[in-house]
mmCIF file of C-alpha atoms in Angstrom:
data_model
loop_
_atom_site.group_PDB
_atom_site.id
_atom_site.type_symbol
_atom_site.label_atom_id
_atom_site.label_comp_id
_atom_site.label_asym_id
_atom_site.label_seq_id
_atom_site.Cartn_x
_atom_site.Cartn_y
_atom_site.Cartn_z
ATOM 1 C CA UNK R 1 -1.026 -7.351 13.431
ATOM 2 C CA UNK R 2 2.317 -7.033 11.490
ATOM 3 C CA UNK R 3 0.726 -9.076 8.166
ATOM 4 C CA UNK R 4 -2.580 -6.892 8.603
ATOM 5 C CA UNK R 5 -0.844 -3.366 8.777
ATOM 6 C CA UNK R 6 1.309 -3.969 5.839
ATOM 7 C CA UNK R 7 -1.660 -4.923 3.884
ATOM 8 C CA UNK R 8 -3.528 -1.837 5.147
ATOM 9 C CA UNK R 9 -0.450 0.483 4.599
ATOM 10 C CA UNK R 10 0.622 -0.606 1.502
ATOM 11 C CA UNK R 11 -2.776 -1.598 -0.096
ATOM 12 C CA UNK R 12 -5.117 0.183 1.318
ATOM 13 C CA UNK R 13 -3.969 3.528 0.879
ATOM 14 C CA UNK R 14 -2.286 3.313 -2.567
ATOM 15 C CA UNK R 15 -5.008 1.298 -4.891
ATOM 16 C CA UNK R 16 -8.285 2.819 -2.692
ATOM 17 C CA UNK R 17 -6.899 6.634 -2.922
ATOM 18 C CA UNK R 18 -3.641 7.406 -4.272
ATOM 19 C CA UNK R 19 -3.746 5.361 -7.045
ATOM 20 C CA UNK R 20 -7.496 7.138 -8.514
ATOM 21 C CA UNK R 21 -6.888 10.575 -7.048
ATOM 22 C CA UNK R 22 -3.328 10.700 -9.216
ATOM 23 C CA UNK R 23 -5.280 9.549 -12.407
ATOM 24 C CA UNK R 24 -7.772 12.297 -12.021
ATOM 25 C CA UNK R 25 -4.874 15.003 -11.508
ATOM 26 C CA UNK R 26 -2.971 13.594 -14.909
ATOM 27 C CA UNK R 27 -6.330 13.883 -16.698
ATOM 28 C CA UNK R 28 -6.169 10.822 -17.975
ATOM 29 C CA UNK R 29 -9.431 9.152 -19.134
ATOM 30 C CA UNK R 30 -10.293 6.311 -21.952
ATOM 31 C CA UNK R 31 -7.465 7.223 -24.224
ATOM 32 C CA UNK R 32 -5.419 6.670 -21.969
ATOM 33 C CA UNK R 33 -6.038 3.198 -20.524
ATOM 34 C CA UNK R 34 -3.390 1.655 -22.056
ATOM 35 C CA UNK R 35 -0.655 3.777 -20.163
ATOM 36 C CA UNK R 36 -3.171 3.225 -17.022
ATOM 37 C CA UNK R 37 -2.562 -0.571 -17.257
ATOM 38 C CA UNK R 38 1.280 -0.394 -17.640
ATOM 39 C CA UNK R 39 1.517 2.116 -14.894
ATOM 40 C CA UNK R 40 -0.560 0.484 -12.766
ATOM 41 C CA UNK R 41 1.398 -2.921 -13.329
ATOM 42 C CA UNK R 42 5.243 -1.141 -13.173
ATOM 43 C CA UNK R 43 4.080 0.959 -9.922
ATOM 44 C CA UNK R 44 2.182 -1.373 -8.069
ATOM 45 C CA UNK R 45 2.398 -5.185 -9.243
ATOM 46 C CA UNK R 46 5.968 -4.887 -9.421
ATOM 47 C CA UNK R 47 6.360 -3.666 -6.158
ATOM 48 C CA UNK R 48 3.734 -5.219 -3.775
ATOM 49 C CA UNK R 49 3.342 -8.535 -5.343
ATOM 50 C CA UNK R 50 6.692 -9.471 -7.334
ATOM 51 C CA UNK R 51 9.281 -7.710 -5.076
ATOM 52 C CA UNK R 52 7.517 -8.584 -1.535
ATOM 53 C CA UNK R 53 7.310 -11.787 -2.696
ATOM 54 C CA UNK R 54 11.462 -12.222 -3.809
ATOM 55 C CA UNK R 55 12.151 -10.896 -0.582
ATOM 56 C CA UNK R 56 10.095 -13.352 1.787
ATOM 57 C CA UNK R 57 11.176 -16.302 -0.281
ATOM 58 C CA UNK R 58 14.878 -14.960 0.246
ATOM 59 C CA UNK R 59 14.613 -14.514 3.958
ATOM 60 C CA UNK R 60 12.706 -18.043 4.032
ATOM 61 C CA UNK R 61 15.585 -19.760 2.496
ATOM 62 C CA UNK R 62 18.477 -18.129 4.539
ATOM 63 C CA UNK R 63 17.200 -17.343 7.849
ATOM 64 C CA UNK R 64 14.479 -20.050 8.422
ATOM 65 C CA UNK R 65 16.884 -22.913 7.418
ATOM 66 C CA UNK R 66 19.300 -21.484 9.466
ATOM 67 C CA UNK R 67 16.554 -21.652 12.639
ATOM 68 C CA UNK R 68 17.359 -17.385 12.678
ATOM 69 C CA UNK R 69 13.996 -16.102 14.206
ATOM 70 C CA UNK R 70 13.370 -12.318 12.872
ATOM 71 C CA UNK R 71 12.424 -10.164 15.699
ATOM 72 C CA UNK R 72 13.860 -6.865 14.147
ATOM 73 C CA UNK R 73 15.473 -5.074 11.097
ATOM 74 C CA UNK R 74 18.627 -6.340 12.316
ATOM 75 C CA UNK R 75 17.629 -10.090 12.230
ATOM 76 C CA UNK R 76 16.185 -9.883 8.654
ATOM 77 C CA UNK R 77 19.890 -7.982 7.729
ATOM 78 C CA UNK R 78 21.046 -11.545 8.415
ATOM 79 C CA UNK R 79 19.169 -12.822 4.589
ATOM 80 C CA UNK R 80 22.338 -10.570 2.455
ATOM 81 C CA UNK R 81 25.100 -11.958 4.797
ATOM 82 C CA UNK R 82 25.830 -15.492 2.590
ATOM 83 C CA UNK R 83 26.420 -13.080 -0.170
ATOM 84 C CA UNK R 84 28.157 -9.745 1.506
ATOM 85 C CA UNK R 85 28.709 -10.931 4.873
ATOM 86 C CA UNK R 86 27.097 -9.791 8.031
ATOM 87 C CA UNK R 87 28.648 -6.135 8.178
ATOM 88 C CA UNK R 88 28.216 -5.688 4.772
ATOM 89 C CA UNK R 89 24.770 -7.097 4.966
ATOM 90 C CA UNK R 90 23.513 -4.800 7.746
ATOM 91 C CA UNK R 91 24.610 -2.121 6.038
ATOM 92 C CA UNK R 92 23.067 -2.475 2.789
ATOM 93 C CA UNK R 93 19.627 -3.560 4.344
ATOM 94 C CA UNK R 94 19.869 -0.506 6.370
ATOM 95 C CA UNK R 95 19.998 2.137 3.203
ATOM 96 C CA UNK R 96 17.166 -0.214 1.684
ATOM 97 C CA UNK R 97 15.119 0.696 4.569
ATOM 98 C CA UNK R 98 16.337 4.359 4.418
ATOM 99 C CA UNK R 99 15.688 4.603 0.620
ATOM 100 C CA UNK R 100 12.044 2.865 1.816
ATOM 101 C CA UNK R 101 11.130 5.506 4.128
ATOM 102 C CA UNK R 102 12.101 8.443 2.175
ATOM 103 C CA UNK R 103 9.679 6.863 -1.193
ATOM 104 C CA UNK R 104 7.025 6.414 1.524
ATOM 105 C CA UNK R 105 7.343 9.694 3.088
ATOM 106 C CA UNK R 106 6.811 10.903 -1.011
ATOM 107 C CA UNK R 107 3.494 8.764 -0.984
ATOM 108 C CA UNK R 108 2.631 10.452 2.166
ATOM 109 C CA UNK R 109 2.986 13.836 0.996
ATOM 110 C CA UNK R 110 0.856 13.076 -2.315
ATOM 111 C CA UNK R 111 -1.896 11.609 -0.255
ATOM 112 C CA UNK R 112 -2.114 14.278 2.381
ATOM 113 C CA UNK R 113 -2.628 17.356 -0.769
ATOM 114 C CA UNK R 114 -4.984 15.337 -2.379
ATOM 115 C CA UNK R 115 -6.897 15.050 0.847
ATOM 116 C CA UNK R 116 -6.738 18.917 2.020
ATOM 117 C CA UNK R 117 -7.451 20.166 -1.512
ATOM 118 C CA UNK R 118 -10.362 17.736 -1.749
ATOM 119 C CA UNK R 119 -11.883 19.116 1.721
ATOM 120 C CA UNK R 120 -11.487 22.548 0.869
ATOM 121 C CA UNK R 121 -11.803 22.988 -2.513
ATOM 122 C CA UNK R 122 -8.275 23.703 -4.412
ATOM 123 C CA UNK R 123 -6.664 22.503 -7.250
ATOM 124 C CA UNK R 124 -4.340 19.543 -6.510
ATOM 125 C CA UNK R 125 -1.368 22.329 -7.771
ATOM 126 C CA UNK R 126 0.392 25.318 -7.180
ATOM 127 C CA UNK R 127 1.264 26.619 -3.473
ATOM 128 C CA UNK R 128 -1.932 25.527 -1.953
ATOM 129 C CA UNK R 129 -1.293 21.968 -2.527
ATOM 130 C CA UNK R 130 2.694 22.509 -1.879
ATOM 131 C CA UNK R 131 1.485 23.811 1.442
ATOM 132 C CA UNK R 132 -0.783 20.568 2.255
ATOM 133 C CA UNK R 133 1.603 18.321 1.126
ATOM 134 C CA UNK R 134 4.027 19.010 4.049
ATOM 135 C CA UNK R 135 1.634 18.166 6.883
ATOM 136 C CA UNK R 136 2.899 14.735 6.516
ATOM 137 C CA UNK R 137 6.146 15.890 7.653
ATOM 138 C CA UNK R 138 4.587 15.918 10.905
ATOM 139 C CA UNK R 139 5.029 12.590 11.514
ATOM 140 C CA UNK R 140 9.033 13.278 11.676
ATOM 141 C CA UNK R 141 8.023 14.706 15.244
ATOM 142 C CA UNK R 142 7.654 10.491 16.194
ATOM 143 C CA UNK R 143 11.531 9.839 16.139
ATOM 144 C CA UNK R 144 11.854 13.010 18.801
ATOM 145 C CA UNK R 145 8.510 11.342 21.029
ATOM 146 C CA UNK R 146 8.300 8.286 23.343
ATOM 147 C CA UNK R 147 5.499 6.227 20.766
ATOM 148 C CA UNK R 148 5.835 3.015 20.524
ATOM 149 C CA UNK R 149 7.846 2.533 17.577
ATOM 150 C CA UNK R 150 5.056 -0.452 16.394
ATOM 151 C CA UNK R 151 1.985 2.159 16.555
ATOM 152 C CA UNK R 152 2.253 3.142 13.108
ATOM 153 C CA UNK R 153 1.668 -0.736 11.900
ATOM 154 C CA UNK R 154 -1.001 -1.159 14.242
ATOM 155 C CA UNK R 155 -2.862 1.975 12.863
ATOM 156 C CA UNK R 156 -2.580 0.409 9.544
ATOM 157 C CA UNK R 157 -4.002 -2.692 10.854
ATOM 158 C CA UNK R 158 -6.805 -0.935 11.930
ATOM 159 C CA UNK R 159 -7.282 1.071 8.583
ATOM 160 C CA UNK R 160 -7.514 -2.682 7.212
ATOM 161 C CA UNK R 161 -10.982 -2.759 9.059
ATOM 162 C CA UNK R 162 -12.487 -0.373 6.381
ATOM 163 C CA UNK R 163 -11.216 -2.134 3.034
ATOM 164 C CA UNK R 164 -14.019 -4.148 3.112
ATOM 165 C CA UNK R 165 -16.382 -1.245 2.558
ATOM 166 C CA UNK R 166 -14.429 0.135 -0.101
ATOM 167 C CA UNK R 167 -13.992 -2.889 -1.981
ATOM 168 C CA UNK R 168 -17.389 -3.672 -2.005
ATOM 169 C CA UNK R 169 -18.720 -0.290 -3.191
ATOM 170 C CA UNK R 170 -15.461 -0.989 -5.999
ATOM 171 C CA UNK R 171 -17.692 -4.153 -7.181
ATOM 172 C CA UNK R 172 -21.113 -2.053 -6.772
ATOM 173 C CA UNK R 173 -20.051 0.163 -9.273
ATOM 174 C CA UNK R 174 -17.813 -2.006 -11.465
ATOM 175 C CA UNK R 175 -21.352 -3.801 -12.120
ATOM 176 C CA UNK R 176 -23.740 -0.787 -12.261
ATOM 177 C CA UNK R 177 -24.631 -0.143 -15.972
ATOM 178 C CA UNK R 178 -26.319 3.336 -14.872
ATOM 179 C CA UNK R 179 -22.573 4.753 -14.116
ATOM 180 C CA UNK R 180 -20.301 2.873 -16.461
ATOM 181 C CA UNK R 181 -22.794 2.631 -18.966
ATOM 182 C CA UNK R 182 -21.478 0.659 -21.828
ATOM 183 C CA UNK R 183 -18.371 -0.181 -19.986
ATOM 184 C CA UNK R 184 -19.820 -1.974 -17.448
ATOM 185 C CA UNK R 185 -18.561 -5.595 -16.834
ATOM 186 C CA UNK R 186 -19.555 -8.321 -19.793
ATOM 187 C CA UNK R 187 -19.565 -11.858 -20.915
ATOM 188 C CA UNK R 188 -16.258 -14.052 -19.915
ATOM 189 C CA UNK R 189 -13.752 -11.301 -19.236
ATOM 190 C CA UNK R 190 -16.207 -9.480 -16.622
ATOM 191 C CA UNK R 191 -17.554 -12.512 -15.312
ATOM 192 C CA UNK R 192 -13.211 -13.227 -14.422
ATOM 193 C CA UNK R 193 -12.984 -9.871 -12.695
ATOM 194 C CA UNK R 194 -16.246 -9.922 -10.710
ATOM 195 C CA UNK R 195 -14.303 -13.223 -9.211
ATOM 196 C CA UNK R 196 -11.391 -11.731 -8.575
ATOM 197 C CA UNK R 197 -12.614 -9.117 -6.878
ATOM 198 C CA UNK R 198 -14.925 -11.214 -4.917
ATOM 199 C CA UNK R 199 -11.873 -13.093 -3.687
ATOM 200 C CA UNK R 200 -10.223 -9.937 -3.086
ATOM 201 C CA UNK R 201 -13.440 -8.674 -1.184
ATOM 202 C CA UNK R 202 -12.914 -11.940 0.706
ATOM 203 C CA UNK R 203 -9.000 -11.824 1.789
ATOM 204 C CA UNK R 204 -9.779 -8.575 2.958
ATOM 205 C CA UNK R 205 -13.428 -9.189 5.024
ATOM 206 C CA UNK R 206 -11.269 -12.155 6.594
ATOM 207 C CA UNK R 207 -8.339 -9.754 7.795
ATOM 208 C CA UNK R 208 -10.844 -7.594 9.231
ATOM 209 C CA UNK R 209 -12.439 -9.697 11.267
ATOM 210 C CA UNK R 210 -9.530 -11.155 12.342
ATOM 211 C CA UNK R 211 -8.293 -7.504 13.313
ATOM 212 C CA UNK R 212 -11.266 -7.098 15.358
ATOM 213 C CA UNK R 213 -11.431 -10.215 17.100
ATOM 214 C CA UNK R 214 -7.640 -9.855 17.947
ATOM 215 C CA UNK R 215 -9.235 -6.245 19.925
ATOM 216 C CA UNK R 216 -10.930 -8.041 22.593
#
């Protein structure tokens, strides 16, 4: 549930909507696809894939070999302390999470005024969209509420279930000459990204079922 809602939190919602809906509010369009690629690459490979990835090898070669089992925040504070000590450790893992909840909270507050001004009509700008943005503020109302501090992940988890569904329609149209026209997918390069995102269609049809059998 933990590996499925951090895919669905951090993928789902960021390349599916975020990602598209803050490419339509810049404007940008074919001119502009070589910023597009380095943005995309800076704010989201960097990020998900090469950062994640530093920090699970990190915590696999300090706490694993050490036979420290991770069963909170505090237990993965344990991967700085051969290099700042435990105090010191705990301390700087615990503004990394800070500093992680405050960008998220950002994301958040992006997604929710694209949403509202796509339901009812406004320009992503001005007051309007100020306005909708701070709905996601709501969720500060969890810390004051007896949840159970892991709902959150498994809502993500659940979100997972409909990646599927998007991803598919993502290879639908990626191949449909009628809407891309002439930049529809061709020869060697296309025939590389139709199996990518076949495999990524796959990873994600494979978490989903997995989320659904874990349900019963």
């Amino acid at each position: 549930t933990i590996v499925l809602g951090a895919l669905g939190a951090a993928v789902g919602v960021n390349m599916t909507f975020l990602y598209p809906y803050t490419l339509l509010a810049r404007g940008w369009g074919k001119e502009h696809r070589g910023l597009k690629n380095f943005d995309l690459a800076v704010s989201m490979f960097l990020p998900f894939v090469l950062t994640t990835s530093l920090v699970v090898i990190a915590c696999a070669n300090t706490l694993h070999v050490q036979g420290i089992r991770v069963q909170g925040a505090v237990d993965a504070a344990h991967a700085l302390a051969p290099v700042a000590g435990i105090a010191a450790g705990r301390v700087i893992f615990s503004l990394g999470v800070l500093g992680m909840c405050f960008t998220t909270l950002t994301i958040e507050m992006v997604i929710c005024g694209f949403v509202l001004s796509e339901m009812f009509g406004f320009e992503p700008r001005g007051w309007a969209y100020r306005a909708a943005t701070m709905t996601a503020n709501i969720g500060l109302l969890g810390a004051f509420y007896p949840t159970p501090f892991w709902l959150p992940v498994l809502a993500s988890s659940i979100a997972l279930v409909m990646m599927p569904v998007a991803y598919i329609a993502f290879f639908i149209l990626q191949n449909k000459r009628s809407y891309l026209g002439d930049e529809v997918n061709r020869g060697f390069k296309g025939t590389v990204w139709n199996i990518l995102l076949l495999l990524a269609i796959l990873v994600v049809a494979v978490g989903a079922i997995v989320k659904i059998l874990s349900l019963f």
